[in-house]
Amino acid sequence: MNVSEALATRKSIRAFKPDPVPMETVLRILERAARAPSGGNLQPWKVYVVAGGARDELVKRVAEARHKHPMGEPPEYLIYPTDLTEPYRTRRFRVGEQMYALLGIPREEKLTRAKSFARNWEFFGAPVGMIFTVDRQMQQGQWADVGMFLQSIMLLAREEGLHTCPQEAWAVWHRVLREYLNLPENEMVFCGMALGHADDSAAVNALHSERAPLDEFVVVQPNNLPPR
Ligand SMILES: Cc1cc2nc3c(=O)[nH]c(=O)nc-3n(C[C@H](O)[C@H](O)[C@H](O)COP(=O)(O)O)c2cc1C
Protein backbone atom coordinates (compact mmCIF):
# COMPACT_ATOMS: atom_id res chain seq x y z
CA MET A 1 0.00 0.00 0.00
CA ASN A 2 1.39 3.40 -0.93
CA VAL A 3 0.62 6.71 0.79
CA SER A 4 -2.08 7.69 -1.73
CA GLU A 5 -3.87 4.38 -1.20
CA ALA A 6 -3.68 4.74 2.56
CA LEU A 7 -5.09 8.27 2.29
CA ALA A 8 -7.81 7.27 -0.14
CA THR A 9 -8.99 4.30 1.91
CA ARG A 10 -8.83 5.96 5.33
CA LYS A 11 -12.22 7.08 6.48
CA SER A 12 -13.98 7.33 9.78
CA ILE A 13 -15.43 3.94 10.64
CA ARG A 14 -18.39 3.96 13.03
CA ALA A 15 -19.08 0.22 13.34
CA PHE A 16 -16.31 -2.26 14.12
CA LYS A 17 -16.16 -6.02 14.37
CA PRO A 18 -15.17 -7.30 17.81
CA ASP A 19 -12.13 -9.18 16.41
CA PRO A 20 -9.16 -8.29 18.60
CA VAL A 21 -6.05 -6.42 17.46
CA PRO A 22 -2.77 -7.69 18.95
CA MET A 23 -1.17 -5.14 21.27
CA GLU A 24 2.11 -5.56 19.39
CA THR A 25 0.35 -4.27 16.25
CA VAL A 26 -0.95 -1.24 18.15
CA LEU A 27 2.50 -0.50 19.55
CA ARG A 28 4.14 -0.94 16.14
CA ILE A 29 1.72 1.62 14.69
CA LEU A 30 2.37 4.06 17.53
CA GLU A 31 6.14 3.71 17.35
CA ARG A 32 6.10 4.40 13.62
CA ALA A 33 3.59 7.23 13.94
CA ALA A 34 5.94 8.97 16.35
CA ARG A 35 8.09 9.74 13.27
CA ALA A 36 5.49 12.47 12.64
CA PRO A 37 7.12 15.90 12.55
CA SER A 38 6.63 18.44 15.31
CA GLY A 39 7.83 22.01 15.69
CA GLY A 40 11.14 22.00 17.58
CA ASN A 41 10.80 18.20 17.76
CA LEU A 42 8.70 18.68 20.90
CA GLN A 43 6.67 15.50 20.15
CA PRO A 44 3.88 16.99 22.25
CA TRP A 45 1.64 13.92 22.14
CA LYS A 46 0.71 11.37 24.72
CA VAL A 47 -1.58 8.43 24.16
CA TYR A 48 -3.32 6.06 26.56
CA VAL A 49 -4.28 2.70 25.08
CA VAL A 50 -7.14 0.56 26.34
CA ALA A 51 -8.01 -2.92 25.09
CA GLY A 52 -9.78 -5.99 26.46
CA GLY A 53 -10.95 -5.66 30.05
CA ALA A 54 -9.42 -2.16 30.41
CA ARG A 55 -11.44 -0.95 27.43
CA ASP A 56 -14.63 -2.56 28.72
CA GLU A 57 -14.15 -1.00 32.16
CA LEU A 58 -13.76 2.48 30.64
CA VAL A 59 -16.90 2.01 28.54
CA LYS A 60 -18.73 0.85 31.67
CA ARG A 61 -17.58 3.85 33.71
CA VAL A 62 -18.78 6.26 31.04
CA ALA A 63 -22.13 4.44 30.83
CA GLU A 64 -22.47 4.94 34.61
CA ALA A 65 -21.44 8.61 34.40
CA ARG A 66 -24.16 9.13 31.79
CA HIS A 67 -26.83 8.64 34.47
CA LYS A 68 -25.79 12.03 35.84
CA HIS A 69 -24.57 13.67 32.62
CA PRO A 70 -26.35 11.97 29.69
CA MET A 71 -24.21 13.68 27.02
CA GLY A 72 -21.09 14.35 29.08
CA GLU A 73 -19.68 17.46 30.69
CA PRO A 74 -18.31 20.63 29.08
CA PRO A 75 -14.92 19.74 27.59
CA GLU A 76 -11.75 21.49 28.71
CA TYR A 77 -11.36 23.17 25.34
CA LEU A 78 -13.80 24.50 22.77
CA ILE A 79 -14.27 21.65 20.26
CA TYR A 80 -15.87 23.96 17.68
CA PRO A 81 -16.12 27.74 17.48
CA THR A 82 -19.40 28.85 19.10
CA ASP A 83 -20.70 30.61 15.98
CA LEU A 84 -19.28 28.61 13.13
CA THR A 85 -19.45 30.63 9.90
CA GLU A 86 -19.78 29.47 6.30
CA PRO A 87 -18.59 27.38 4.56
CA TYR A 88 -17.72 25.36 7.69
CA ARG A 89 -21.22 25.39 9.13
CA THR A 90 -22.74 23.77 6.02
CA ARG A 91 -19.92 21.23 5.74
CA ARG A 92 -20.50 20.12 9.30
CA PHE A 93 -24.25 19.98 8.82
CA ARG A 94 -24.00 17.99 5.57
CA VAL A 95 -21.71 15.25 6.87
CA GLY A 96 -23.97 14.86 9.91
CA GLU A 97 -27.10 14.60 7.79
CA GLN A 98 -25.44 12.13 5.41
CA MET A 99 -24.40 9.97 8.34
CA TYR A 100 -27.83 9.97 9.99
CA ALA A 101 -29.49 9.27 6.61
CA LEU A 102 -27.42 6.09 6.32
CA LEU A 103 -28.38 5.20 9.88
CA GLY A 104 -32.02 5.91 8.99
CA ILE A 105 -32.52 8.40 11.84
CA PRO A 106 -34.48 11.55 10.89
CA ARG A 107 -33.75 14.97 12.45
CA GLU A 108 -36.86 14.90 14.65
CA GLU A 109 -35.72 11.73 16.39
CA LYS A 110 -33.36 13.57 18.69
CA LEU A 111 -33.22 10.81 21.30
CA THR A 112 -32.36 8.14 18.73
CA ARG A 113 -29.68 10.42 17.29
CA ALA A 114 -28.27 10.98 20.77
CA LYS A 115 -28.24 7.22 21.36
CA SER A 116 -26.40 6.69 18.11
CA PHE A 117 -23.89 9.46 19.00
CA ALA A 118 -23.31 7.73 22.33
CA ARG A 119 -21.82 4.77 20.43
CA ASN A 120 -18.72 7.02 20.35
CA TRP A 121 -18.29 6.15 24.00
CA GLU A 122 -18.16 2.45 23.18
CA PHE A 123 -15.46 3.14 20.57
CA PHE A 124 -18.13 2.06 18.05
CA GLY A 125 -17.46 -1.53 19.10
CA ALA A 126 -13.71 -1.39 18.31
CA PRO A 127 -11.50 -3.66 20.43
CA VAL A 128 -8.88 -0.94 20.94
CA GLY A 129 -9.42 2.58 22.18
CA MET A 130 -6.90 5.39 22.47
CA ILE A 131 -7.11 8.61 24.41
CA PHE A 132 -4.86 11.49 23.37
CA THR A 133 -3.81 14.21 25.76
CA VAL A 134 -1.87 17.45 25.35
CA ASP A 135 0.14 19.25 28.01
CA ARG A 136 -1.75 22.40 29.03
CA GLN A 137 1.23 24.66 28.33
CA MET A 138 1.06 23.78 24.62
CA GLN A 139 -0.18 26.28 22.06
CA GLN A 140 -1.84 26.06 18.63
CA GLY A 141 1.36 24.90 16.94
CA GLN A 142 1.66 21.88 19.21
CA TRP A 143 -2.02 20.94 18.79
CA ALA A 144 -1.34 20.87 15.05
CA ASP A 145 1.62 18.55 15.75
CA VAL A 146 -0.69 16.18 17.63
CA GLY A 147 -2.95 16.24 14.57
CA MET A 148 -0.08 14.99 12.44
CA PHE A 149 0.53 12.21 14.93
CA LEU A 150 -3.15 11.25 14.72
CA GLN A 151 -3.14 11.17 10.92
CA SER A 152 0.06 9.11 10.90
CA ILE A 153 -1.62 6.54 13.16
CA MET A 154 -4.69 6.44 10.91
CA LEU A 155 -2.62 5.90 7.77
CA LEU A 156 -0.42 3.24 9.38
CA ALA A 157 -3.58 1.47 10.54
CA ARG A 158 -4.60 1.16 6.90
CA GLU A 159 -1.28 -0.48 6.12
CA GLU A 160 -2.11 -3.09 8.81
CA GLY A 161 -5.54 -3.67 7.25
CA LEU A 162 -7.18 -1.81 10.13
CA HIS A 163 -9.52 1.16 10.35
CA THR A 164 -9.98 4.03 12.75
CA CYS A 165 -12.28 6.79 13.90
CA PRO A 166 -10.81 9.88 15.56
CA GLN A 167 -13.15 10.99 18.34
CA GLU A 168 -13.39 14.40 19.91
CA ALA A 169 -16.49 13.04 21.60
CA TRP A 170 -14.25 11.66 24.35
CA ALA A 171 -13.32 15.20 25.45
CA VAL A 172 -16.61 15.46 27.36
CA TRP A 173 -15.49 12.64 29.67
CA HIS A 174 -12.27 14.28 30.84
CA ARG A 175 -13.20 13.80 34.51
CA VAL A 176 -13.93 10.08 34.11
CA LEU A 177 -10.79 9.67 32.00
CA ARG A 178 -8.65 11.61 34.47
CA GLU A 179 -9.67 9.33 37.29
CA TYR A 180 -9.60 6.07 35.34
CA LEU A 181 -6.34 6.67 33.44
CA ASN A 182 -4.77 8.55 36.32
CA LEU A 183 -4.08 11.54 34.08
CA PRO A 184 -1.78 14.17 35.60
CA GLU A 185 -3.37 17.62 36.08
CA ASN A 186 -1.13 19.15 33.40
CA GLU A 187 -2.59 16.92 30.69
CA MET A 188 -5.75 17.90 28.84
CA VAL A 189 -7.90 15.35 27.03
CA PHE A 190 -7.89 16.22 23.33
CA CYS A 191 -9.67 13.26 21.74
CA GLY A 192 -9.98 9.52 21.50
CA MET A 193 -9.61 7.09 18.63
CA ALA A 194 -11.21 3.75 17.87
CA LEU A 195 -9.01 1.15 16.17
CA GLY A 196 -10.04 -2.20 14.77
CA HIS A 197 -11.58 -4.11 11.88
CA ALA A 198 -14.36 -2.36 9.98
CA ASP A 199 -17.76 -4.03 9.90
CA ASP A 200 -18.46 -3.76 6.17
CA SER A 201 -22.03 -4.90 6.64
CA ALA A 202 -22.88 -1.76 8.66
CA ALA A 203 -24.69 0.89 6.57
CA VAL A 204 -22.98 3.77 8.41
CA ASN A 205 -19.59 2.65 7.11
CA ALA A 206 -20.72 3.34 3.54
CA LEU A 207 -20.40 7.07 4.27
CA HIS A 208 -17.97 8.70 1.90
CA SER A 209 -17.56 12.24 3.17
CA GLU A 210 -17.35 15.08 0.65
CA ARG A 211 -14.41 17.36 0.10
CA ALA A 212 -14.36 20.90 -1.20
CA PRO A 213 -12.90 21.29 -4.70
CA LEU A 214 -9.27 22.41 -4.98
CA ASP A 215 -10.12 26.00 -5.96
CA GLU A 216 -11.99 26.51 -2.67
CA PHE A 217 -8.89 26.09 -0.57
CA VAL A 218 -5.83 26.54 -2.80
CA VAL A 219 -4.54 29.92 -3.88
CA VAL A 220 -1.68 29.92 -6.35
CA GLN A 221 -0.04 33.31 -6.52
CA PRO A 222 0.27 34.34 -10.19
CA ASN A 223 3.93 34.58 -11.19
CA ASN A 224 3.40 36.83 -14.19
CA LEU A 225 2.54 40.05 -12.33
CA PRO A 226 4.25 43.14 -13.71
CA PRO A 227 7.15 44.35 -11.47
CA ARG A 228 6.20 47.13 -8.99
C1 LIG B 1 -9.81 15.43 15.62
C2 LIG B 1 -11.04 14.76 15.09
C3 LIG B 1 -12.07 14.43 15.94
C4 LIG B 1 -13.21 13.78 15.47
N1 LIG B 1 -14.20 13.43 16.35
C5 LIG B 1 -15.22 12.63 15.94
C6 LIG B 1 -16.14 12.09 16.88
O1 LIG B 1 -16.09 12.38 18.07
N2 LIG B 1 -17.09 11.24 16.44
C7 LIG B 1 -17.19 10.89 15.11
O2 LIG B 1 -18.07 10.10 14.77
N3 LIG B 1 -16.33 11.40 14.20
C8 LIG B 1 -15.34 12.23 14.58
N4 LIG B 1 -14.42 12.71 13.67
C9 LIG B 1 -14.52 12.28 12.26
C10 LIG B 1 -14.95 13.38 11.32
O3 LIG B 1 -16.34 13.56 11.41
C11 LIG B 1 -14.53 12.96 9.91
O4 LIG B 1 -13.12 12.91 9.86
C12 LIG B 1 -15.01 13.89 8.81
O5 LIG B 1 -16.40 13.93 8.76
C13 LIG B 1 -14.47 13.42 7.45
O6 LIG B 1 -14.85 12.08 7.21
P1 LIG B 1 -13.79 10.92 7.00
O7 LIG B 1 -12.93 10.85 8.21
O8 LIG B 1 -14.63 9.67 6.84
O9 LIG B 1 -12.99 11.24 5.79
C14 LIG B 1 -13.32 13.43 14.10
C15 LIG B 1 -12.27 13.79 13.24
C16 LIG B 1 -11.14 14.43 13.72
C17 LIG B 1 -10.02 14.76 12.77
Coordinates of C-alpha atoms and ligand atoms in Angstrom, one line a residue:
M1 CA 0.0 0.0 0.0
N2 CA 1.4 3.4 -0.9
V3 CA 0.6 6.7 0.8
S4 CA -2.1 7.7 -1.7
E5 CA -3.9 4.4 -1.2
A6 CA -3.7 4.7 2.6
L7 CA -5.1 8.3 2.3
A8 CA -7.8 7.3 -0.1
T9 CA -9.0 4.3 1.9
R10 CA -8.8 6.0 5.3
K11 CA -12.2 7.1 6.5
S12 CA -14.0 7.3 9.8
I13 CA -15.4 3.9 10.6
R14 CA -18.4 4.0 13.0
A15 CA -19.1 0.2 13.3
F16 CA -16.3 -2.3 14.1
K17 CA -16.2 -6.0 14.4
P18 CA -15.2 -7.3 17.8
D19 CA -12.1 -9.2 16.4
P20 CA -9.2 -8.3 18.6
V21 CA -6.0 -6.4 17.5
P22 CA -2.8 -7.7 19.0
M23 CA -1.2 -5.1 21.3
E24 CA 2.1 -5.6 19.4
T25 CA 0.4 -4.3 16.3
V26 CA -0.9 -1.2 18.2
L27 CA 2.5 -0.5 19.6
R28 CA 4.1 -0.9 16.1
I29 CA 1.7 1.6 14.7
L30 CA 2.4 4.1 17.5
E31 CA 6.1 3.7 17.3
R32 CA 6.1 4.4 13.6
A33 CA 3.6 7.2 13.9
A34 CA 5.9 9.0 16.3
R35 CA 8.1 9.7 13.3
A36 CA 5.5 12.5 12.6
P37 CA 7.1 15.9 12.6
S38 CA 6.6 18.4 15.3
G39 CA 7.8 22.0 15.7
G40 CA 11.1 22.0 17.6
N41 CA 10.8 18.2 17.8
L42 CA 8.7 18.7 20.9
Q43 CA 6.7 15.5 20.1
P44 CA 3.9 17.0 22.3
W45 CA 1.6 13.9 22.1
K46 CA 0.7 11.4 24.7
V47 CA -1.6 8.4 24.2
Y48 CA -3.3 6.1 26.6
V49 CA -4.3 2.7 25.1
V50 CA -7.1 0.6 26.3
A51 CA -8.0 -2.9 25.1
G52 CA -9.8 -6.0 26.5
G53 CA -11.0 -5.7 30.0
A54 CA -9.4 -2.2 30.4
R55 CA -11.4 -1.0 27.4
D56 CA -14.6 -2.6 28.7
E57 CA -14.1 -1.0 32.2
L58 CA -13.8 2.5 30.6
V59 CA -16.9 2.0 28.5
K60 CA -18.7 0.9 31.7
R61 CA -17.6 3.9 33.7
V62 CA -18.8 6.3 31.0
A63 CA -22.1 4.4 30.8
E64 CA -22.5 4.9 34.6
A65 CA -21.4 8.6 34.4
R66 CA -24.2 9.1 31.8
H67 CA -26.8 8.6 34.5
K68 CA -25.8 12.0 35.8
H69 CA -24.6 13.7 32.6
P70 CA -26.4 12.0 29.7
M71 CA -24.2 13.7 27.0
G72 CA -21.1 14.3 29.1
E73 CA -19.7 17.5 30.7
P74 CA -18.3 20.6 29.1
P75 CA -14.9 19.7 27.6
E76 CA -11.8 21.5 28.7
Y77 CA -11.4 23.2 25.3
L78 CA -13.8 24.5 22.8
I79 CA -14.3 21.7 20.3
Y80 CA -15.9 24.0 17.7
P81 CA -16.1 27.7 17.5
T82 CA -19.4 28.8 19.1
D83 CA -20.7 30.6 16.0
L84 CA -19.3 28.6 13.1
T85 CA -19.5 30.6 9.9
E86 CA -19.8 29.5 6.3
P87 CA -18.6 27.4 4.6
Y88 CA -17.7 25.4 7.7
R89 CA -21.2 25.4 9.1
T90 CA -22.7 23.8 6.0
R91 CA -19.9 21.2 5.7
R92 CA -20.5 20.1 9.3
F93 CA -24.3 20.0 8.8
R94 CA -24.0 18.0 5.6
V95 CA -21.7 15.2 6.9
G96 CA -24.0 14.9 9.9
E97 CA -27.1 14.6 7.8
Q98 CA -25.4 12.1 5.4
M99 CA -24.4 10.0 8.3
Y100 CA -27.8 10.0 10.0
A101 CA -29.5 9.3 6.6
L102 CA -27.4 6.1 6.3
L103 CA -28.4 5.2 9.9
G104 CA -32.0 5.9 9.0
I105 CA -32.5 8.4 11.8
P106 CA -34.5 11.6 10.9
R107 CA -33.8 15.0 12.4
E108 CA -36.9 14.9 14.6
E109 CA -35.7 11.7 16.4
K110 CA -33.4 13.6 18.7
L111 CA -33.2 10.8 21.3
T112 CA -32.4 8.1 18.7
R113 CA -29.7 10.4 17.3
A114 CA -28.3 11.0 20.8
K115 CA -28.2 7.2 21.4
S116 CA -26.4 6.7 18.1
F117 CA -23.9 9.5 19.0
A118 CA -23.3 7.7 22.3
R119 CA -21.8 4.8 20.4
N120 CA -18.7 7.0 20.3
W121 CA -18.3 6.2 24.0
E122 CA -18.2 2.5 23.2
F123 CA -15.5 3.1 20.6
F124 CA -18.1 2.1 18.1
G125 CA -17.5 -1.5 19.1
A126 CA -13.7 -1.4 18.3
P127 CA -11.5 -3.7 20.4
V128 CA -8.9 -0.9 20.9
G129 CA -9.4 2.6 22.2
M130 CA -6.9 5.4 22.5
I131 CA -7.1 8.6 24.4
F132 CA -4.9 11.5 23.4
T133 CA -3.8 14.2 25.8
V134 CA -1.9 17.5 25.3
D135 CA 0.1 19.3 28.0
R136 CA -1.8 22.4 29.0
Q137 CA 1.2 24.7 28.3
M138 CA 1.1 23.8 24.6
Q139 CA -0.2 26.3 22.1
Q140 CA -1.8 26.1 18.6
G141 CA 1.4 24.9 16.9
Q142 CA 1.7 21.9 19.2
W143 CA -2.0 20.9 18.8
A144 CA -1.3 20.9 15.1
D145 CA 1.6 18.5 15.8
V146 CA -0.7 16.2 17.6
G147 CA -3.0 16.2 14.6
M148 CA -0.1 15.0 12.4
F149 CA 0.5 12.2 14.9
L150 CA -3.1 11.2 14.7
Q151 CA -3.1 11.2 10.9
S152 CA 0.1 9.1 10.9
I153 CA -1.6 6.5 13.2
M154 CA -4.7 6.4 10.9
L155 CA -2.6 5.9 7.8
L156 CA -0.4 3.2 9.4
A157 CA -3.6 1.5 10.5
R158 CA -4.6 1.2 6.9
E159 CA -1.3 -0.5 6.1
E160 CA -2.1 -3.1 8.8
G161 CA -5.5 -3.7 7.2
L162 CA -7.2 -1.8 10.1
H163 CA -9.5 1.2 10.3
T164 CA -10.0 4.0 12.8
C165 CA -12.3 6.8 13.9
P166 CA -10.8 9.9 15.6
Q167 CA -13.2 11.0 18.3
E168 CA -13.4 14.4 19.9
A169 CA -16.5 13.0 21.6
W170 CA -14.2 11.7 24.3
A171 CA -13.3 15.2 25.4
V172 CA -16.6 15.5 27.4
W173 CA -15.5 12.6 29.7
H174 CA -12.3 14.3 30.8
R175 CA -13.2 13.8 34.5
V176 CA -13.9 10.1 34.1
L177 CA -10.8 9.7 32.0
R178 CA -8.6 11.6 34.5
E179 CA -9.7 9.3 37.3
Y180 CA -9.6 6.1 35.3
L181 CA -6.3 6.7 33.4
N182 CA -4.8 8.5 36.3
L183 CA -4.1 11.5 34.1
P184 CA -1.8 14.2 35.6
E185 CA -3.4 17.6 36.1
N186 CA -1.1 19.2 33.4
E187 CA -2.6 16.9 30.7
M188 CA -5.7 17.9 28.8
V189 CA -7.9 15.4 27.0
F190 CA -7.9 16.2 23.3
C191 CA -9.7 13.3 21.7
G192 CA -10.0 9.5 21.5
M193 CA -9.6 7.1 18.6
A194 CA -11.2 3.7 17.9
L195 CA -9.0 1.2 16.2
G196 CA -10.0 -2.2 14.8
H197 CA -11.6 -4.1 11.9
A198 CA -14.4 -2.4 10.0
D199 CA -17.8 -4.0 9.9
D200 CA -18.5 -3.8 6.2
S201 CA -22.0 -4.9 6.6
A202 CA -22.9 -1.8 8.7
A203 CA -24.7 0.9 6.6
V204 CA -23.0 3.8 8.4
N205 CA -19.6 2.6 7.1
A206 CA -20.7 3.3 3.5
L207 CA -20.4 7.1 4.3
H208 CA -18.0 8.7 1.9
S209 CA -17.6 12.2 3.2
E210 CA -17.4 15.1 0.6
R211 CA -14.4 17.4 0.1
A212 CA -14.4 20.9 -1.2
P213 CA -12.9 21.3 -4.7
L214 CA -9.3 22.4 -5.0
D215 CA -10.1 26.0 -6.0
E216 CA -12.0 26.5 -2.7
F217 CA -8.9 26.1 -0.6
V218 CA -5.8 26.5 -2.8
V219 CA -4.5 29.9 -3.9
V220 CA -1.7 29.9 -6.3
Q221 CA 0.0 33.3 -6.5
P222 CA 0.3 34.3 -10.2
N223 CA 3.9 34.6 -11.2
N224 CA 3.4 36.8 -14.2
L225 CA 2.5 40.0 -12.3
P226 CA 4.3 43.1 -13.7
P227 CA 7.1 44.4 -11.5
R228 CA 6.2 47.1 -9.0
Ligands
LIG1 C1 -9.8 15.4 15.6 C2 -11.0 14.8 15.1 C3 -12.1 14.4 15.9 C4 -13.2 13.8 15.5 N1 -14.2 13.4 16.4 C5 -15.2 12.6 15.9 C6 -16.1 12.1 16.9 O1 -16.1 12.4 18.1 N2 -17.1 11.2 16.4 C7 -17.2 10.9 15.1 O2 -18.1 10.1 14.8 N3 -16.3 11.4 14.2 C8 -15.3 12.2 14.6 N4 -14.4 12.7 13.7 C9 -14.5 12.3 12.3 C10 -15.0 13.4 11.3 O3 -16.3 13.6 11.4 C11 -14.5 13.0 9.9 O4 -13.1 12.9 9.9 C12 -15.0 13.9 8.8 O5 -16.4 13.9 8.8 C13 -14.5 13.4 7.5 O6 -14.8 12.1 7.2 P1 -13.8 10.9 7.0 O7 -12.9 10.9 8.2 O8 -14.6 9.7 6.8 O9 -13.0 11.2 5.8 C14 -13.3 13.4 14.1 C15 -12.3 13.8 13.2 C16 -11.1 14.4 13.7 C17 -10.0 14.8 12.8

